[in-house]
CSV table of C-alpha atoms in Angstrom, one decimal:
chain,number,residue,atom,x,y,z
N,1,UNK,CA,23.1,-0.8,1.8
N,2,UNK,CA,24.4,-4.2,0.1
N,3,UNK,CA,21.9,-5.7,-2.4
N,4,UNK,CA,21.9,-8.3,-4.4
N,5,UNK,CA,22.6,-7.2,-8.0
N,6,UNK,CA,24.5,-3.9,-9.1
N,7,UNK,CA,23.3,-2.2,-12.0
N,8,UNK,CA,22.8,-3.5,-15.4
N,9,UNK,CA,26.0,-1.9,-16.8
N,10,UNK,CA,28.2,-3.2,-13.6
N,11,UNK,CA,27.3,-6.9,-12.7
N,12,UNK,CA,24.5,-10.0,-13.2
N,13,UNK,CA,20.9,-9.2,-13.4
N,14,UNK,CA,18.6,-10.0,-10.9
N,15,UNK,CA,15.7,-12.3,-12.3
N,16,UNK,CA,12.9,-13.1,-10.1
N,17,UNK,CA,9.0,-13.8,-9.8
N,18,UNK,CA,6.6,-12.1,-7.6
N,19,UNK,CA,3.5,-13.6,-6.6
N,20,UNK,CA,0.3,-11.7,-5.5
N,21,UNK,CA,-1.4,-15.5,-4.2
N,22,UNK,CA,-4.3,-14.7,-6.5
N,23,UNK,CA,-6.5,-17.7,-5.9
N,24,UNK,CA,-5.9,-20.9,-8.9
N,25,UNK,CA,-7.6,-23.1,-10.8
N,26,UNK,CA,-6.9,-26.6,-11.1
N,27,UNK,CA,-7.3,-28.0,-14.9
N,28,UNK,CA,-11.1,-28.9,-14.3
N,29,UNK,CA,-11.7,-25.5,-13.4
N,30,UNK,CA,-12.4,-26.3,-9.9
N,31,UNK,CA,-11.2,-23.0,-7.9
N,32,UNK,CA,-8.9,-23.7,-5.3
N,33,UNK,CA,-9.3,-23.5,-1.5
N,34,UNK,CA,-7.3,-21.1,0.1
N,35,UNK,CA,-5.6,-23.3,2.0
N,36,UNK,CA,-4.7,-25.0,-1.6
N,37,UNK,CA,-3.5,-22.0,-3.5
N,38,UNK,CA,-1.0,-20.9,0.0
N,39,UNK,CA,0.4,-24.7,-0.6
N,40,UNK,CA,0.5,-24.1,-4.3
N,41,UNK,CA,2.4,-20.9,-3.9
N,42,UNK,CA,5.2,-23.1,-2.2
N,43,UNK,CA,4.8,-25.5,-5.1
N,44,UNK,CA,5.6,-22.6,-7.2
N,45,UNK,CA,9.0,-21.6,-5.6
N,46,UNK,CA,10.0,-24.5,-5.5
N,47,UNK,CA,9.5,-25.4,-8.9
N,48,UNK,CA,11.3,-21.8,-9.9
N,49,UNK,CA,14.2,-22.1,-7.9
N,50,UNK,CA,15.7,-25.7,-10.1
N,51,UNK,CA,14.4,-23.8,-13.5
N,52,UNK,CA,17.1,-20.9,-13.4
N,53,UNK,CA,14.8,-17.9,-11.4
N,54,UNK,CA,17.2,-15.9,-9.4
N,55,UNK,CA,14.4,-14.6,-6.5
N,56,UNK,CA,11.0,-15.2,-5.5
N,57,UNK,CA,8.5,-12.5,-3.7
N,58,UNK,CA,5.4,-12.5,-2.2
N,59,UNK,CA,2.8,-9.6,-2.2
N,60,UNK,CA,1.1,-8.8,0.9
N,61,UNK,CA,-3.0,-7.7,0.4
N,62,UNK,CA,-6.0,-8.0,2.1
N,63,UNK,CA,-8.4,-9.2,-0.4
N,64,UNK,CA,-10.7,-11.8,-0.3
N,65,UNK,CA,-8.5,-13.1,-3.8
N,66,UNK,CA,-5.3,-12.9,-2.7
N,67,UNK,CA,-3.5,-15.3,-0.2
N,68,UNK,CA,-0.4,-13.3,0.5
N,69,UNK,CA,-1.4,-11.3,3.7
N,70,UNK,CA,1.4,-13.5,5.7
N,71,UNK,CA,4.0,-13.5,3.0
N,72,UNK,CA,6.6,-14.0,5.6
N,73,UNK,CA,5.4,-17.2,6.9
N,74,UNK,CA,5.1,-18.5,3.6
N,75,UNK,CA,8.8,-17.1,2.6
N,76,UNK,CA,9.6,-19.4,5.8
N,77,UNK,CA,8.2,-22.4,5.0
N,78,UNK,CA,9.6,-21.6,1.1
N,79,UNK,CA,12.8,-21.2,3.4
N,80,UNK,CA,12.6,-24.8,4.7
N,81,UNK,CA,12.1,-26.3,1.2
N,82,UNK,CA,15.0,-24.2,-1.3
N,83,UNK,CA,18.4,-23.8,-1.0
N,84,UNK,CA,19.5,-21.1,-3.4
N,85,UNK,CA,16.9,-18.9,-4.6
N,86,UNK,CA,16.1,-15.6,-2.7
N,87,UNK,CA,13.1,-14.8,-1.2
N,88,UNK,CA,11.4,-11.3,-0.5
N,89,UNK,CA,8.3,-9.2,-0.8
N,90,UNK,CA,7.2,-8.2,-3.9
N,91,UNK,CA,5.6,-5.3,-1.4
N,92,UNK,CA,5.5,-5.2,2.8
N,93,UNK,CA,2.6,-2.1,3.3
N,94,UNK,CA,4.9,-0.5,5.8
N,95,UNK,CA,1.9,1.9,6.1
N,96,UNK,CA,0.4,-0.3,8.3
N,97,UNK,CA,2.5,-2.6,10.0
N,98,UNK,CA,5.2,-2.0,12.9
N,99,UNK,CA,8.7,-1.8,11.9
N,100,UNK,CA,10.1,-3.6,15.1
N,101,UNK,CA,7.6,-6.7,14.6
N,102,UNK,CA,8.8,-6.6,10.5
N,103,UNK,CA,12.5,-6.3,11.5
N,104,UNK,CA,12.0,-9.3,13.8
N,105,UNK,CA,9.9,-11.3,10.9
N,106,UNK,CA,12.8,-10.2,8.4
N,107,UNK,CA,15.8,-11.3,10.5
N,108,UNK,CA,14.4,-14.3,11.2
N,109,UNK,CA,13.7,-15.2,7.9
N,110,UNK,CA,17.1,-14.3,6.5
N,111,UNK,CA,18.6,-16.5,10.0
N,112,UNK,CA,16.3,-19.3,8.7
N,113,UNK,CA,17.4,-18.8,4.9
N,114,UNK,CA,20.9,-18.7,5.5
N,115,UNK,CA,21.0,-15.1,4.2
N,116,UNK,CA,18.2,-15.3,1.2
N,117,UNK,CA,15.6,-12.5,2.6
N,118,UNK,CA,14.9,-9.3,0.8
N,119,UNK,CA,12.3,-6.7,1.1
N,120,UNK,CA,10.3,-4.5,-0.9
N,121,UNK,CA,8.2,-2.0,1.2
N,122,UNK,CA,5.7,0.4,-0.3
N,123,UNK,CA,2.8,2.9,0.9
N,124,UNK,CA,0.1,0.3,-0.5
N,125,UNK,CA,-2.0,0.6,-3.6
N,126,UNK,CA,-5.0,-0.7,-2.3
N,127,UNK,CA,-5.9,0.3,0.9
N,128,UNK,CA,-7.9,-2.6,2.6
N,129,UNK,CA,-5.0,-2.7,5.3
N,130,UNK,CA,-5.9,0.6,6.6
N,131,UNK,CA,-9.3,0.2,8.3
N,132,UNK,CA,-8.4,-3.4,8.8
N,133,UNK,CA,-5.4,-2.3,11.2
N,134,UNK,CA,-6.6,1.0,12.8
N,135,UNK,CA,-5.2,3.1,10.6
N,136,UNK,CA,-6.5,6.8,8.7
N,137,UNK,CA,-5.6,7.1,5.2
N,138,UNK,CA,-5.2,10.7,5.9
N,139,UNK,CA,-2.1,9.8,7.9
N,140,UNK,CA,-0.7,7.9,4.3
N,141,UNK,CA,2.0,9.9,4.2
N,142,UNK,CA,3.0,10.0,7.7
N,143,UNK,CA,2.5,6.7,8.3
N,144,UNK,CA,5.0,5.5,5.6
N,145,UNK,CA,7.5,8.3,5.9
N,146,UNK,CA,8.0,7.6,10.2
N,147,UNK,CA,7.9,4.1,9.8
N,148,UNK,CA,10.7,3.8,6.8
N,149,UNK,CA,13.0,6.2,9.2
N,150,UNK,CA,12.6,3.7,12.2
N,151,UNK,CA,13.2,0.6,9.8
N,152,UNK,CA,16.0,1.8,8.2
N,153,UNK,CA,17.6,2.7,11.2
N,154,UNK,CA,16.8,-1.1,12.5
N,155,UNK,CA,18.5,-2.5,9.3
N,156,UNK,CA,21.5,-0.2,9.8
N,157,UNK,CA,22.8,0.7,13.5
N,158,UNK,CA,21.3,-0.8,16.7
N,159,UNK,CA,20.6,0.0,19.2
N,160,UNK,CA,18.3,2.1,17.9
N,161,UNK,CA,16.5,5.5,19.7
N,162,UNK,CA,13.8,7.2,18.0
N,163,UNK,CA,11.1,9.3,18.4
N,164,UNK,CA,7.9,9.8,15.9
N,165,UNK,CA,4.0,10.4,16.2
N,166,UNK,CA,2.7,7.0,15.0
N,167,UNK,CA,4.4,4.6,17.9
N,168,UNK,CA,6.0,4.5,21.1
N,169,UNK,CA,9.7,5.7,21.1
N,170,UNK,CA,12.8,3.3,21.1
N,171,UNK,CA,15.8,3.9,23.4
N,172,UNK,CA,18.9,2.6,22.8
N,173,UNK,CA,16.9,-0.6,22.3
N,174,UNK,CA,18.3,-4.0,20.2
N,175,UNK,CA,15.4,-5.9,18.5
N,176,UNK,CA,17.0,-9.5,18.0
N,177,UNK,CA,17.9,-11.3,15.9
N,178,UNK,CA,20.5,-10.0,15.0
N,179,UNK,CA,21.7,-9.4,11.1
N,180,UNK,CA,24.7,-7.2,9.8
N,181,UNK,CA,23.9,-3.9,8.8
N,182,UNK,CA,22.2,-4.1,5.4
N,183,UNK,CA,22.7,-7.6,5.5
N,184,UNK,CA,19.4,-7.7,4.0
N,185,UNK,CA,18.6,-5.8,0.7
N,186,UNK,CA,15.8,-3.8,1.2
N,187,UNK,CA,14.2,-1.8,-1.6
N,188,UNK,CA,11.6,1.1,-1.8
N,189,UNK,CA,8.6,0.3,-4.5
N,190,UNK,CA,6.8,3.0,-6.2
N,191,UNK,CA,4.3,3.8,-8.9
N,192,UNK,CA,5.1,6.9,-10.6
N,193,UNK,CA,5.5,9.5,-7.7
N,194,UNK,CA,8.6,11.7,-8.1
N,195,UNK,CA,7.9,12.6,-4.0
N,196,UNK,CA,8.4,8.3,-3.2
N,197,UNK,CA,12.0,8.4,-6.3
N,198,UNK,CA,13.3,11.6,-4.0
N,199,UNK,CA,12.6,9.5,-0.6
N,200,UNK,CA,14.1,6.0,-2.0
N,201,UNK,CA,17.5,8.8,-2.6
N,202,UNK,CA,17.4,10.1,0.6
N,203,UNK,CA,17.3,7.1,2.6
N,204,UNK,CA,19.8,5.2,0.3
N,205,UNK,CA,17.9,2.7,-1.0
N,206,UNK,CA,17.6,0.7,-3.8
N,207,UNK,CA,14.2,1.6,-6.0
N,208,UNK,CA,11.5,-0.5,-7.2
N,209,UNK,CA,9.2,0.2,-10.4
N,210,UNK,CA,5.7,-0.8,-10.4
N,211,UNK,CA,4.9,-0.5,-14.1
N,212,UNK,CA,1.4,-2.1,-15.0
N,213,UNK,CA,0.6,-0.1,-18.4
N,214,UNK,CA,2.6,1.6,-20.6
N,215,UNK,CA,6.2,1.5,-22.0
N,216,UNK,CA,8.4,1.1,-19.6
N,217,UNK,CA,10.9,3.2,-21.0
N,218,UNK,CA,8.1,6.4,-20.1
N,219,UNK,CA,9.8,6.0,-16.4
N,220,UNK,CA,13.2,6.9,-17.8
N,221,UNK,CA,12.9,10.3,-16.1
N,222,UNK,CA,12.1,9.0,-13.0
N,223,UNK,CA,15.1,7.0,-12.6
N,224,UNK,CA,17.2,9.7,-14.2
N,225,UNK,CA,15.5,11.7,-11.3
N,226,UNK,CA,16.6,9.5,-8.7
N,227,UNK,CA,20.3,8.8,-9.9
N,228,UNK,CA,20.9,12.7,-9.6
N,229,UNK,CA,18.6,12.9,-6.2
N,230,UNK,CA,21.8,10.1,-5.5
N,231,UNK,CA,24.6,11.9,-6.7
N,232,UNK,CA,23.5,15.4,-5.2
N,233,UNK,CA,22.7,13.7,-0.9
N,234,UNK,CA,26.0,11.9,-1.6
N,235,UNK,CA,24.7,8.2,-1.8
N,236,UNK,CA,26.4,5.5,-3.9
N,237,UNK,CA,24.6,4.1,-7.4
N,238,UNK,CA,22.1,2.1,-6.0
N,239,UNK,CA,20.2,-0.4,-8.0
N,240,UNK,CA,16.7,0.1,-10.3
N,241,UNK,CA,14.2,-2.9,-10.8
N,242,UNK,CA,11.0,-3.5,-12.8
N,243,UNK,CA,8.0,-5.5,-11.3
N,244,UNK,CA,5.8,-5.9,-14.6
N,245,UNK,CA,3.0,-8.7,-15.3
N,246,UNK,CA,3.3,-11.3,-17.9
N,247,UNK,CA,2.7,-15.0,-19.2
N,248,UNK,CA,4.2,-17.3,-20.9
N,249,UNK,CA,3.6,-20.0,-23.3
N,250,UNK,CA,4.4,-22.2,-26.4
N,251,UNK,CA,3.3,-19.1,-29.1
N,252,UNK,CA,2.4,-15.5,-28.9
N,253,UNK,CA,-1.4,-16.3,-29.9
N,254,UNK,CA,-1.6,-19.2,-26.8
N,255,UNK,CA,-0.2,-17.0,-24.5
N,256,UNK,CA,-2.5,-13.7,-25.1
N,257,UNK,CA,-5.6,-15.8,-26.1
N,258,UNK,CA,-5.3,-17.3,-22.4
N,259,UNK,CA,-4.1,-13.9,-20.5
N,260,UNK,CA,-6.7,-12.0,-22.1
N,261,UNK,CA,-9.7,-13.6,-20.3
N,262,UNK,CA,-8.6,-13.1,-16.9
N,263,UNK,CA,-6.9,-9.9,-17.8
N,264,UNK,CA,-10.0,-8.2,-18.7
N,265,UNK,CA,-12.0,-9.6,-15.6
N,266,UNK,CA,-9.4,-8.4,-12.9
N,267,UNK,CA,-9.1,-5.2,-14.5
N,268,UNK,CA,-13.1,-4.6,-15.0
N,269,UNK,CA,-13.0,-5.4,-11.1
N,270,UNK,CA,-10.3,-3.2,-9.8
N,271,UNK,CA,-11.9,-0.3,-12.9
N,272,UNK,CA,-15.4,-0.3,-11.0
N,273,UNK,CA,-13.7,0.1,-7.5
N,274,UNK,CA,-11.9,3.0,-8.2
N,275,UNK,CA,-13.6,4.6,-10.7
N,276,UNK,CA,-11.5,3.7,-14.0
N,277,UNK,CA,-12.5,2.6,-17.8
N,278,UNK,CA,-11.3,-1.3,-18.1
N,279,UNK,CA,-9.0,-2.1,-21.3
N,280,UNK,CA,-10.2,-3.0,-24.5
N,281,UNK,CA,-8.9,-5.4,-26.4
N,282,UNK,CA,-7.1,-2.9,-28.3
N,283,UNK,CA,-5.4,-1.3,-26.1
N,284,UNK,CA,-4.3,-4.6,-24.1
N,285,UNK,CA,-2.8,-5.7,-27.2
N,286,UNK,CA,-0.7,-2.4,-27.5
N,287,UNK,CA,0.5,-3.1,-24.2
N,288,UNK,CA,1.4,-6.9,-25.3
N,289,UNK,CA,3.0,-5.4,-28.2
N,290,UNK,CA,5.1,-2.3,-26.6
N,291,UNK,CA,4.0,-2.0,-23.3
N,292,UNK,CA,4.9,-3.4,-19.8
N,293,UNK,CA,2.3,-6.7,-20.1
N,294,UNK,CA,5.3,-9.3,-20.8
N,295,UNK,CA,2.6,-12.2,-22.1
N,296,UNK,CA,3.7,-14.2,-25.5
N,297,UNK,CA,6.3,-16.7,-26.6
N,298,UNK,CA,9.8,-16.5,-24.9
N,299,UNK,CA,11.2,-15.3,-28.1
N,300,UNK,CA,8.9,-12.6,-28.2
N,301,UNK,CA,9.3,-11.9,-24.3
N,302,UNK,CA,12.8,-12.5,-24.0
N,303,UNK,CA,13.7,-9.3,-26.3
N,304,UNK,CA,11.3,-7.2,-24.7
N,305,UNK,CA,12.7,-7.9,-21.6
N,306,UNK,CA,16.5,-6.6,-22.7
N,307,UNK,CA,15.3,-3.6,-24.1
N,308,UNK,CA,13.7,-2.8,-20.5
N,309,UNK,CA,16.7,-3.5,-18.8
N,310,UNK,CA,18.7,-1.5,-21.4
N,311,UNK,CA,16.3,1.5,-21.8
N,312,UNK,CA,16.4,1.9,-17.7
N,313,UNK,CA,19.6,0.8,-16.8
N,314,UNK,CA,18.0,-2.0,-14.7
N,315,UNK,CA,19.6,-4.4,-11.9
N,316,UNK,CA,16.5,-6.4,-11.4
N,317,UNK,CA,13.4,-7.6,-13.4
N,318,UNK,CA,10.4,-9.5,-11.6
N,319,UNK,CA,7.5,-10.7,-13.5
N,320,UNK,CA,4.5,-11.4,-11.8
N,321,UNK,CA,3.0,-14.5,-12.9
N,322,UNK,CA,0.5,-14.9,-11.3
N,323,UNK,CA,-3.8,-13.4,-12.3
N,324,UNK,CA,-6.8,-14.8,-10.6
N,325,UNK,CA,-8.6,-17.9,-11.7
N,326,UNK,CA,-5.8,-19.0,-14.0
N,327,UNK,CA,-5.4,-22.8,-14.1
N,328,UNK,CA,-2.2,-24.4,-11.8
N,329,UNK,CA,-1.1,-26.2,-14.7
N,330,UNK,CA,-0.4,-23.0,-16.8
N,331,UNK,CA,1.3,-21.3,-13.9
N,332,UNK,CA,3.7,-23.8,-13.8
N,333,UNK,CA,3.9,-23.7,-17.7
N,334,UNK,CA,5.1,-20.4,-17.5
N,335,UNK,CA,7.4,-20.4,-14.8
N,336,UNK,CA,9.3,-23.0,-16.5
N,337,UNK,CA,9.2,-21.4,-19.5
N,338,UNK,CA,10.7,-18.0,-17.9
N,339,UNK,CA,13.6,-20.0,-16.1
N,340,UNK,CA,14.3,-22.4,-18.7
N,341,UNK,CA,14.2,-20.0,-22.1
N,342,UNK,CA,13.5,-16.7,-21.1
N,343,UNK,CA,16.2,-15.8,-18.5
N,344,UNK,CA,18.8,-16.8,-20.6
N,345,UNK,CA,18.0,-15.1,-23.5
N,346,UNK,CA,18.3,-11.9,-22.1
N,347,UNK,CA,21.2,-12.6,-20.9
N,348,UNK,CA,22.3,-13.5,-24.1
N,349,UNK,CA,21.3,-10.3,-25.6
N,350,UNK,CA,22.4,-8.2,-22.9
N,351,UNK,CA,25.3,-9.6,-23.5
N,352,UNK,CA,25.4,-8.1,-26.9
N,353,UNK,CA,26.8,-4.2,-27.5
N,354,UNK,CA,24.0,-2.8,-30.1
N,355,UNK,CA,25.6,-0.5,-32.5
N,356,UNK,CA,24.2,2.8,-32.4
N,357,UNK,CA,20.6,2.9,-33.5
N,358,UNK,CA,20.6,-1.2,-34.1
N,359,UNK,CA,17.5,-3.0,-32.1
N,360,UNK,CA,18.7,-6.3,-31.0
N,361,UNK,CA,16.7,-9.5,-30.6
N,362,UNK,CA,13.5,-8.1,-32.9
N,363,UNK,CA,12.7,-9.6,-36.5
């Protein structure tokens, strides 16, 4: 499968933005329509793609918060209004949707693009889509596992025949339009699960880490998993990304004394749905400080960001910008600060050999 950046080591990095269409603010503090924050998304890609950002994704969730549930429709319409910049999923719940119909979506969009799709397809972390489409959670497993064999089969060799428990079959049937075969980089996202690293090997496929808390350098054995899960079904070096959160702005106090806020409120929501203690300021600020929340200055971010990429030997690095409720005006502040400053500072300091034991970028 072709992507778009190879390894950290062998080519360019991959810099993008993922969105999540978590519902804005204007300046007043008047919350946006939904209507206003699927044009603002737009707005935001097309502001990314003059400021330096190499790719921009789309979630897909079924909340009432989050405007993303037709992410393709709004990569099209992104599509119609960029030139260069790439434009994916930051996740498709494959769980729940049908392969053929997302093959169809995905060509089209690439057709439409001139070649600047790209998917990320996971199992779903929140699992509104389930009841919402017919589906049991108890088939999670199932569902995901059938429906990434008949996808990646699409992608690769048509005309397809398959067989499975959680659709009709296919024989030798072509589902237009037509693409080359992994003309369109397509990437498995997980959250921690050696089972999803193993399955990301054994189709072939690039991997995607979702890493919310923590140092990122913790998921070093999972990628070190999946390299030799590579090696040993006799697949190529594939690529590793990071999809972490962040802001940006002018100082490191600006930037966390704005986060924080609506930081603390999403997480106390999403804590009290599934049963979790929300951070304390404490504990947020460790993550600031060491962790995977990318939310300061650009020259505090930028380093923060190469020792990432260094510590995982990563191809790609997404920051998701985006948290409910936070004004317009500050979402645009920090996309232009990523593209403008940040972006090319890590390059610059990837760019750098550290001597052994020497911490580059860090006063």
């Amino acid at each position: 499968m072709t992507t778009a950046a190879i390894g950290s080591a062998q080519g360019e990095i991959e810099f993008g933005l993922n969105s999540f269409g978590e519902i804005a603010t204007d300046p007043s503090g008047r919350v946006l329509s939904d209507a206003e924050t699927v044009r603002l998304i737009i707005e935001e890609a097309e502001l990314a793609e003059p400021v330096g950002v190499d790719s921009f994704s789309i979630g897909e969730h079924y909340r009432t918060e989050m405007m993303d549930s037709a992410n393709q429709v709004i990569l099209a319409a992104i599509a119609g209004r960029t030139e260069r910049i790439r434009l994916g999923t930051s996740v498709t719940v494959l769980s729940t949707q049908d392969p053929v119909r997302l093959y169809a979506e995905a060509a089209t969009l690439d057709a439409a693009s001139n070649g600047r799709a790209q998917l990320i397809l996971g199992r779903a972390s929140s699992p509104e889509s389930f009841p919402l489409f017919g589906f049991d959670m108890a088939d999670y497993e199932t569902l995901f596992e059938e429906k990434l064999d008949l996808f990646v089969k699409l992608l690769r060799d048509q005309p397809v025949s398959w067989s499975g428990t959680v659709r009709s079959a296919l024989t030798e049937q072509y589902v237009k339009p037509a693409i080359e075969p992994g003309a369109i980089p397509t990437w498995v996202g997980v959250g921690g699960s050696p089972q999803s690293v193993v399955r990301a090997a054994r189709y072939g496929l690039p991997l995607m880490l979702a890493i919310i808390g923590g140092r990122p350098s913790r998921f070093a054995p999972l990628v070190d998993l999946y390299r030799r899960a590579l090696g040993e079904l006799g697949h190529p070096a594939l690529p590793v990304g990071e999809h972490s959160l962040g802001l940006l702005a002018a100082t490191d106090d600006e930037a966390r004394e704005t986060h924080w806020p609506y930081w603390r409120r999403t997480m106390e929501k999403i804590g009290r749905e599934r049963g979790f203690h929300p951070p304390t300021r404490s504990s947020y600020d460790a993550d600031v400080r060491t962790g995977a929340l990318f939310v300061g200055s650009p020259q505090s971010v930028a380093p923060r960001i190469a020792d990432a990429i260094r510590d995982l030997g990563l191809s790609r690095f997404d920051l998701k910008y985006d948290i409910l409720h936070l004004p317009a005006d500050l979402r645009a502040r920090s996309i232009e600060l990523y593209g403008r400053e940040v972006i090319p500072r890590v390059r610059e300091l990837l760019a750098v050999q550290p001597e052994p034991g020497e911490v580059i970028g860090h006063v």
